[in-house]
Amino acid sequence: MQSDEALALLDHLLPHHPLSDLQETVFSQVWQGKTYAEIADAYGYEHSYIRDVGFRLWQMISEALGQKVSKSTIKAVLRRYARNHMAPMSSPQSVSASLPLALEFPNGPVPLHSPLYIERPPIETQVMAAVLKPGSLIRLKAPRQMGKTSLLRRILAHAQQHQLRCVSLSFHRADRAIYTDLDRFLRWFCANISYQLGLEADLDSYWNTDIGSKVSCTAYLEDHVLSQISDGLVIALDELNDLFQYPELASEFLPLLRSWYEDGRELPAWQKLRWVLAYATDVYVPLQLNQSPFNVGLAIKLPSFSLDQVQELAQRHGLTWADGQGGQEQLLTLLHMVSCRPGLVRLALYALAQNGMGVDQLIEEAPTQSGIYSDHLRHLLAALSPFPGLQAAFRRVIQAAEPVSLDPITAYRLESLGLITLDKNQATPSCELYRHYFLNFLPADQPSTHV
């Protein structure tokens, strides 16, 4: 039984007493064999406080079960309870399969309390500890469909659980005109932070053309925002890679971001601030090493799921055929088409569980206009359609038997869309799904300009 399955069982046992985020964290870490001291060190707590949280947790579970439960006996007790009280299951590995599960359509981030979120250790432990450290910076790098935003939202929820204020800015939501001018962009940046914190956006009192917009923005954050924050502030910048398309603006803002991080290492006011940066690909804007925010802080490159993680997710969807070695073999057939990218895997498993579709049928229909990925694929095709040169570059990639070398801007745009995987400058299709679909529907013989 995995820790998430045991937590699902606790939801069943304690319907009127849901666990707090910290209780879930302590339970999961204890289930994985961690000591209270190790949990306290990892998450920035006093050892005695974590021990008290654990004591109250075992006491609550003991009352629900009518028997004594402790840190050392919790695994055996819950496994025995699952065997004796839950409905018969096809696989002993999946307690959650016996519990009613309403599958949400996999459109966007995985909801915070969804049992379908799969952790990728030790990433969650690392980022949850880092966000509690004053002046910290976390960098989440991964293409689309890899779970960046799902993890980002869990980081913010964890920070709020520890009384930190949180602001989340998605660069997808900024009007295109915002990116045309540094002063306008920085005012947008400050106004959004103020709005989310419930502060008056008193920009004109701090903006001074004589000292420039970067100094004005810095003064606004320090004197107007941080001065009103007592416990700490997390600013999360999602889809930061959208800024890379505007090299002149990026070359001004990114070094400014790095300077704020450096201030957080020395100045008390800026130590209140924690940064979380989520982006899809490496920045191609030339920056000096001491000006880049992409070589400091905690760097997390989100990996694809492992086969075991895909199998666990399939079991959480109630797909009993996915159990054991035979189940892994069937999953490998599916993953050969859609890869282990979390977003694509989730949609496949949802269709298999909800629509009663077979694996062979799903694979056959996947790259067609009637398949489950049709909307996703048409969206990608539409994103490529205004750019003949980008289409030509991607066609080279999907037609080639070997990796293809691409110029940095083209590689950035294709990787941001999630269409390619890069190894240095060498590009390959992210999955066979994209290769098959775009060979059929991408216009041929396009010129290699206007990317």
Coordinates of C-alpha atoms in Angstrom, one line a residue:
M1 CA 0.0 0.0 0.0
Q2 CA 1.4 3.4 -1.0
S3 CA 1.2 6.5 1.3
D4 CA -1.4 8.1 -0.9
E5 CA -3.6 5.0 -0.8
A6 CA -3.2 5.0 3.0
L7 CA -4.3 8.6 3.0
A8 CA -7.4 7.7 0.9
L9 CA -8.2 5.1 3.5
L10 CA -7.9 7.7 6.3
D11 CA -10.3 9.9 4.4
H12 CA -12.7 7.0 4.6
L13 CA -12.0 6.4 8.3
L14 CA -12.2 10.1 9.3
P15 CA -14.9 11.7 7.1
H16 CA -15.6 14.4 9.7
H17 CA -12.0 15.2 10.6
P18 CA -10.0 15.8 7.4
L19 CA -6.2 15.9 7.9
S20 CA -4.5 19.2 7.6
D21 CA -1.7 19.6 5.0
L22 CA 0.9 19.2 7.8
Q23 CA -0.7 16.1 9.2
E24 CA -0.8 14.6 5.7
T25 CA 2.9 15.5 5.3
V26 CA 3.9 13.9 8.6
F27 CA 1.8 10.8 7.9
S28 CA 3.2 10.3 4.4
Q29 CA 6.8 10.8 5.6
V30 CA 6.3 8.4 8.5
W31 CA 4.8 5.9 6.1
Q32 CA 8.0 6.2 4.0
G33 CA 10.1 5.4 7.0
K34 CA 11.3 8.9 7.9
T35 CA 11.9 9.9 11.6
Y36 CA 10.4 12.9 13.2
A37 CA 13.8 14.6 13.2
E38 CA 14.2 14.0 9.5
I39 CA 10.8 15.5 8.8
A40 CA 11.5 18.5 11.0
D41 CA 14.8 19.2 9.2
A42 CA 13.3 18.8 5.8
Y43 CA 10.3 21.1 6.4
G44 CA 11.9 23.6 8.7
Y45 CA 10.1 22.8 12.0
E46 CA 11.2 22.1 15.5
H47 CA 11.6 18.4 16.3
S48 CA 9.3 18.6 19.3
Y49 CA 6.5 20.2 17.2
I50 CA 6.5 17.5 14.6
R51 CA 6.5 14.9 17.3
D52 CA 3.4 16.5 18.9
V53 CA 1.7 16.6 15.5
G54 CA 2.4 12.9 15.1
F55 CA 1.2 12.1 18.6
R56 CA -2.2 13.8 18.0
L57 CA -2.5 12.2 14.7
W58 CA -2.0 8.6 16.0
Q59 CA -4.4 9.4 18.8
M60 CA -7.1 10.5 16.4
I61 CA -6.6 7.4 14.3
S62 CA -6.7 5.2 17.4
E63 CA -10.1 6.6 18.4
A64 CA -11.5 6.0 14.9
L65 CA -10.3 2.4 14.8
G66 CA -10.9 1.5 18.5
Q67 CA -7.4 0.3 19.0
K68 CA -4.0 1.7 19.9
V69 CA -2.0 3.1 16.9
S70 CA 1.5 4.4 17.0
K71 CA 4.2 5.5 14.6
S72 CA 5.7 2.0 14.6
T73 CA 2.4 0.1 14.1
I74 CA 0.5 2.4 11.7
K75 CA 1.4 0.4 8.6
A76 CA 0.4 -3.0 10.0
V77 CA -2.8 -1.7 11.5
L78 CA -4.1 0.0 8.3
R79 CA -3.1 -2.9 6.1
R80 CA -5.0 -5.3 8.3
Y81 CA -8.0 -2.9 8.4
A82 CA -8.0 -2.8 4.6
R83 CA -7.9 -6.6 4.3
N84 CA -10.7 -7.1 6.8
H85 CA -13.1 -4.2 6.2
M86 CA -12.8 -3.0 2.6
A87 CA -14.5 -4.5 -0.4
P88 CA -12.5 -7.3 -2.1
M89 CA -10.0 -6.0 -4.7
S90 CA -8.3 -7.5 -7.7
S91 CA -5.0 -6.2 -6.5
P92 CA -3.7 -5.9 -2.9
Q93 CA -1.6 -2.9 -4.0
S94 CA -4.6 -0.6 -4.4
V95 CA -6.7 0.3 -1.4
S96 CA -8.0 3.4 -3.1
A97 CA -9.5 1.3 -5.9
S98 CA -12.0 0.0 -3.4
L99 CA -13.1 3.5 -2.4
P100 CA -15.5 5.5 -4.5
L101 CA -13.6 7.8 -6.8
A102 CA -15.2 10.5 -8.9
L103 CA -12.8 11.0 -11.8
E104 CA -12.4 14.6 -12.8
F105 CA -11.7 15.3 -16.5
P106 CA -8.0 15.9 -16.8
N107 CA -8.2 19.4 -18.1
G108 CA -5.5 21.6 -16.5
P109 CA -3.7 21.2 -13.2
V110 CA -4.6 18.3 -10.9
P111 CA -6.9 19.6 -8.1
L112 CA -5.2 20.1 -4.8
H113 CA -6.9 17.3 -2.9
S114 CA -7.2 14.9 -5.8
P115 CA -6.1 11.3 -5.2
L116 CA -4.9 11.3 -8.8
Y117 CA -1.8 13.5 -8.0
I118 CA 1.3 11.4 -8.3
E119 CA 4.3 12.5 -6.4
R120 CA 7.8 12.2 -7.9
P121 CA 10.1 11.8 -4.9
P122 CA 12.2 13.6 -3.7
I123 CA 10.9 16.6 -5.6
E124 CA 7.9 17.4 -3.3
T125 CA 9.9 17.1 -0.1
Q126 CA 12.6 19.4 -1.5
V127 CA 10.4 22.2 -2.7
M128 CA 8.1 22.2 0.4
A129 CA 11.2 22.6 2.6
A130 CA 12.7 25.3 0.3
V131 CA 9.7 27.5 0.1
L132 CA 9.7 28.0 3.9
K133 CA 13.3 29.3 3.9
P134 CA 13.6 33.2 3.9
G135 CA 14.9 34.6 0.7
S136 CA 14.7 31.3 -1.2
L137 CA 14.2 30.8 -4.9
I138 CA 12.8 27.6 -6.6
R139 CA 13.0 27.0 -10.3
L140 CA 10.5 24.5 -11.9
K141 CA 11.5 23.7 -15.4
A142 CA 9.5 21.4 -17.7
P143 CA 7.6 21.5 -21.0
R144 CA 3.8 21.6 -21.1
Q145 CA 1.9 18.5 -19.9
M146 CA 4.5 17.8 -17.3
G147 CA 2.7 19.0 -14.2
K148 CA 4.5 22.3 -13.4
T149 CA 1.3 24.1 -12.4
S150 CA 0.0 21.2 -10.4
L151 CA 3.2 21.2 -8.3
L152 CA 3.3 25.0 -8.2
R153 CA -0.2 25.1 -6.6
R154 CA 0.8 22.6 -4.0
I155 CA 3.8 24.7 -3.1
L156 CA 1.6 27.7 -2.6
A157 CA -0.9 25.7 -0.5
H158 CA 1.9 24.5 1.7
A159 CA 3.2 28.0 2.1
Q160 CA -0.2 29.3 3.1
Q161 CA -0.5 26.5 5.6
H162 CA 2.6 28.0 7.2
Q163 CA 1.0 31.5 7.3
L164 CA 2.9 32.9 4.3
R165 CA 1.1 35.2 2.0
C166 CA 1.1 34.1 -1.6
V167 CA 0.9 35.8 -5.0
S168 CA 0.7 33.8 -8.3
L169 CA 1.2 35.6 -11.6
S170 CA 0.7 33.7 -14.9
F171 CA 2.5 35.4 -17.8
H172 CA -0.1 33.8 -20.1
R173 CA -2.7 36.2 -18.7
A174 CA -0.8 39.5 -19.5
D175 CA -2.0 41.5 -22.5
R176 CA 0.4 41.4 -25.4
A177 CA 0.7 45.2 -25.1
I178 CA 2.1 44.8 -21.6
Y179 CA 5.3 43.3 -23.1
T180 CA 6.0 46.2 -25.4
D181 CA 7.5 48.5 -22.7
L182 CA 9.5 47.9 -19.5
D183 CA 7.8 50.7 -17.5
R184 CA 4.4 49.4 -18.4
F185 CA 5.4 45.8 -17.6
L186 CA 6.7 46.7 -14.2
R187 CA 3.6 48.7 -13.3
W188 CA 1.5 45.7 -14.4
F189 CA 3.7 43.5 -12.2
C190 CA 3.4 45.7 -9.1
A191 CA -0.3 46.3 -9.6
N192 CA -1.1 42.6 -9.8
I193 CA 0.9 41.9 -6.6
S194 CA -1.0 44.6 -4.8
Y195 CA -4.3 43.4 -6.0
Q196 CA -3.8 39.8 -4.9
L197 CA -2.6 41.0 -1.5
G198 CA -5.5 43.3 -1.0
L199 CA -3.3 46.4 -0.9
E200 CA -4.0 49.7 -2.5
A201 CA -2.0 50.0 -5.7
D202 CA -0.4 53.3 -4.9
L203 CA 2.0 53.2 -7.9
D204 CA 2.2 57.0 -8.6
S205 CA 3.6 57.7 -5.1
Y206 CA 6.7 55.6 -5.9
W207 CA 7.1 55.9 -9.6
N208 CA 9.8 58.4 -10.5
T209 CA 10.9 58.9 -14.1
D210 CA 14.2 60.5 -12.9
I211 CA 15.3 57.3 -11.1
G212 CA 13.9 55.0 -13.7
S213 CA 11.2 52.3 -13.6
K214 CA 13.4 49.5 -12.2
V215 CA 14.4 51.5 -9.1
S216 CA 10.8 52.7 -8.8
C217 CA 9.5 49.1 -8.9
T218 CA 12.1 48.0 -6.3
A219 CA 11.2 50.8 -4.0
Y220 CA 7.5 50.0 -4.4
L221 CA 8.0 46.4 -3.5
E222 CA 10.2 47.1 -0.5
D223 CA 8.5 50.2 1.0
H224 CA 4.9 49.6 0.0
V225 CA 4.5 45.8 -0.2
L226 CA 7.1 44.1 2.0
S227 CA 6.6 46.7 4.7
Q228 CA 3.0 45.5 5.2
I229 CA 3.9 41.8 5.2
S230 CA 4.8 40.3 8.6
D231 CA 5.2 36.5 8.1
G232 CA 6.6 36.3 4.6
L233 CA 5.5 36.4 1.0
V234 CA 5.8 33.9 -1.8
I235 CA 5.6 35.3 -5.4
A236 CA 5.1 32.6 -8.0
L237 CA 5.8 33.4 -11.7
D238 CA 4.1 30.8 -13.9
E239 CA 4.8 30.4 -17.6
L240 CA 7.8 32.8 -17.2
N241 CA 9.0 31.5 -20.6
D242 CA 6.4 33.8 -22.3
L243 CA 8.7 36.6 -21.4
F244 CA 11.6 35.0 -23.4
Q245 CA 9.8 36.0 -26.6
Y246 CA 10.6 39.6 -25.8
P247 CA 14.4 39.6 -25.5
E248 CA 14.8 43.4 -24.8
L249 CA 12.2 43.2 -22.0
A250 CA 13.6 39.9 -20.7
S251 CA 17.2 41.3 -20.6
E252 CA 16.0 44.1 -18.3
F253 CA 13.6 42.2 -16.0
L254 CA 15.5 39.0 -15.4
P255 CA 18.6 40.7 -14.0
L256 CA 16.3 42.8 -11.8
L257 CA 14.7 39.6 -10.5
R258 CA 18.2 38.2 -9.8
S259 CA 19.1 41.4 -7.9
W260 CA 16.0 41.0 -5.7
Y261 CA 17.0 37.5 -4.9
E262 CA 20.5 38.7 -4.0
D263 CA 19.0 41.4 -1.7
G264 CA 17.1 38.5 0.0
R265 CA 20.4 37.0 1.1
E266 CA 21.4 40.1 3.1
L267 CA 18.6 42.6 3.7
P268 CA 15.9 41.8 6.3
A269 CA 13.0 43.3 4.2
W270 CA 13.8 41.2 1.2
Q271 CA 14.4 38.0 3.3
K272 CA 10.6 38.0 3.7
L273 CA 10.3 37.2 0.0
R274 CA 10.4 33.7 -1.6
W275 CA 10.3 33.2 -5.3
V276 CA 9.0 30.3 -7.4
L277 CA 9.7 30.4 -11.1
A278 CA 8.0 28.0 -13.5
Y279 CA 9.0 27.9 -17.1
A280 CA 9.0 25.5 -20.0
T281 CA 12.4 25.8 -21.6
D282 CA 15.9 27.3 -21.2
V283 CA 16.1 31.1 -21.7
Y284 CA 17.9 32.0 -24.9
V285 CA 18.2 35.7 -24.1
P286 CA 21.9 36.4 -23.5
L287 CA 22.6 37.2 -19.8
Q288 CA 25.7 37.4 -17.8
L289 CA 26.1 34.7 -15.2
N290 CA 25.8 37.1 -12.3
Q291 CA 22.6 38.6 -13.8
S292 CA 20.6 35.4 -14.5
P293 CA 18.0 34.1 -12.1
F294 CA 18.4 30.7 -13.8
N295 CA 21.6 29.6 -12.1
V296 CA 20.7 30.3 -8.4
G297 CA 18.3 28.7 -5.9
L298 CA 16.8 25.2 -6.0
A299 CA 16.6 23.9 -9.6
I300 CA 13.9 21.3 -10.2
K301 CA 13.6 19.7 -13.7
L302 CA 10.4 17.8 -13.6
P303 CA 10.8 14.3 -15.1
S304 CA 8.2 12.2 -16.9
F305 CA 6.5 9.5 -14.9
S306 CA 8.3 6.2 -14.4
L307 CA 6.5 3.0 -15.5
D308 CA 5.8 2.3 -11.8
Q309 CA 4.2 5.7 -11.3
V310 CA 2.0 5.2 -14.4
Q311 CA 0.9 1.8 -13.1
E312 CA 0.1 3.4 -9.7
L313 CA -2.0 6.1 -11.4
A314 CA -3.8 3.4 -13.5
Q315 CA -4.7 1.6 -10.3
R316 CA -6.0 4.8 -8.8
H317 CA -8.3 5.0 -11.8
G318 CA -9.6 1.6 -10.9
L319 CA -8.0 -0.2 -13.9
T320 CA -7.4 -3.6 -12.5
W321 CA -6.0 -4.9 -15.7
A322 CA -2.9 -2.7 -15.1
D323 CA -1.8 -4.8 -12.1
G324 CA 1.3 -6.9 -12.1
Q325 CA 3.8 -7.6 -14.8
G326 CA 1.0 -8.2 -17.4
G327 CA -0.4 -4.7 -16.6
Q328 CA 3.0 -3.1 -17.1
E329 CA 3.3 -4.8 -20.5
Q330 CA 0.0 -3.3 -21.6
L331 CA 0.9 0.1 -20.3
L332 CA 4.2 0.0 -22.2
T333 CA 2.3 -0.5 -25.4
L334 CA 0.2 2.6 -24.6
L335 CA 3.3 4.7 -23.4
H336 CA 5.1 3.9 -26.7
M337 CA 2.5 6.1 -28.3
V338 CA 1.8 8.9 -25.8
S339 CA 5.0 8.8 -23.7
C340 CA 5.2 9.1 -19.9
R341 CA 4.3 12.8 -20.0
P342 CA 1.8 13.2 -17.1
G343 CA -0.8 15.3 -19.0
L344 CA -1.1 12.8 -21.9
V345 CA -1.0 9.8 -19.6
R346 CA -3.9 11.3 -17.4
L347 CA -6.1 11.8 -20.5
A348 CA -5.5 8.2 -21.7
L349 CA -6.2 6.6 -18.3
Y350 CA -9.4 8.8 -17.9
A351 CA -10.6 7.5 -21.3
L352 CA -9.8 3.9 -20.4
A353 CA -11.5 4.1 -17.0
Q354 CA -14.5 6.4 -17.9
N355 CA -15.3 5.4 -21.4
G356 CA -14.6 1.7 -21.3
M357 CA -12.2 2.1 -24.2
G358 CA -9.6 -0.7 -24.8
V359 CA -5.9 0.0 -25.0
D360 CA -5.6 -1.1 -28.7
Q361 CA -8.5 1.1 -29.7
L362 CA -7.1 4.1 -27.9
I363 CA -3.7 3.7 -29.5
E364 CA -5.2 3.3 -33.0
E365 CA -7.4 6.4 -32.7
A366 CA -5.0 8.5 -30.7
P367 CA -3.3 10.4 -33.6
T368 CA -6.6 10.8 -35.6
Q369 CA -9.2 13.6 -35.6
S370 CA -11.6 11.3 -33.8
G371 CA -9.2 10.3 -31.0
I372 CA -9.2 11.5 -27.4
Y373 CA -6.3 13.9 -28.1
S374 CA -8.1 15.6 -31.1
D375 CA -8.7 18.9 -29.2
H376 CA -5.2 19.0 -27.9
L377 CA -3.7 18.2 -31.3
R378 CA -5.8 20.8 -33.1
H379 CA -4.7 23.4 -30.6
L380 CA -1.1 22.6 -31.3
L381 CA -1.7 22.7 -35.0
A382 CA -3.4 26.1 -34.7
A383 CA -0.4 27.3 -32.7
L384 CA 2.0 26.3 -35.5
S385 CA -0.2 27.5 -38.4
P386 CA 0.8 31.3 -38.4
F387 CA 4.5 30.3 -38.6
P388 CA 5.5 28.4 -41.9
G389 CA 9.1 28.4 -40.8
L390 CA 8.2 26.8 -37.5
Q391 CA 6.1 24.2 -39.3
A392 CA 9.0 23.4 -41.6
A393 CA 11.4 23.0 -38.7
F394 CA 9.1 20.6 -36.8
R395 CA 8.5 18.6 -40.0
R396 CA 12.2 18.1 -40.3
V397 CA 12.2 16.8 -36.7
I398 CA 9.3 14.3 -37.2
Q399 CA 10.6 13.0 -40.5
A400 CA 14.2 12.4 -39.3
A401 CA 15.4 9.1 -38.0
E402 CA 18.0 10.9 -35.9
P403 CA 17.9 14.0 -33.7
V404 CA 17.9 17.3 -35.6
S405 CA 19.8 20.4 -34.7
L406 CA 17.7 23.6 -34.4
D407 CA 18.5 27.2 -33.9
P408 CA 17.9 28.5 -30.3
I409 CA 14.7 30.5 -31.0
T410 CA 13.0 27.7 -33.0
A411 CA 14.0 25.2 -30.4
Y412 CA 12.6 27.4 -27.7
R413 CA 9.3 27.8 -29.4
L414 CA 8.8 24.1 -30.2
E415 CA 9.9 23.0 -26.7
S416 CA 7.6 25.6 -25.1
L417 CA 4.7 24.0 -27.0
G418 CA 5.8 20.6 -25.7
L419 CA 6.4 19.3 -29.2
I420 CA 10.0 18.4 -28.9
T421 CA 12.5 17.1 -26.4
L422 CA 15.9 18.7 -26.4
D423 CA 19.3 17.1 -25.7
K424 CA 21.6 20.2 -25.9
N425 CA 20.6 21.5 -29.4
Q426 CA 19.4 18.1 -30.7
A427 CA 15.6 17.8 -31.1
T428 CA 13.4 14.7 -31.2
P429 CA 9.6 14.5 -31.1
S430 CA 8.2 14.4 -27.6
C431 CA 6.1 11.4 -28.4
E432 CA 5.0 9.2 -31.3
L433 CA 1.5 10.7 -31.0
Y434 CA 2.9 14.0 -32.3
R435 CA 5.0 12.3 -35.0
H436 CA 2.0 10.4 -36.4
Y437 CA -0.5 13.2 -36.2
F438 CA 1.7 16.0 -37.7
L439 CA 3.0 13.8 -40.5
N440 CA -0.6 13.6 -41.7
F441 CA -1.9 17.1 -41.0
L442 CA 1.1 19.4 -41.1
P443 CA 1.5 21.2 -44.5
A444 CA 4.5 19.9 -46.4
D445 CA 7.3 21.9 -48.2
Q446 CA 7.1 25.0 -46.1
P447 CA 9.9 27.6 -46.3
S448 CA 12.3 27.7 -43.3
T449 CA 11.7 31.4 -42.5
H450 CA 9.4 33.5 -40.3
V451 CA 9.6 31.3 -37.2

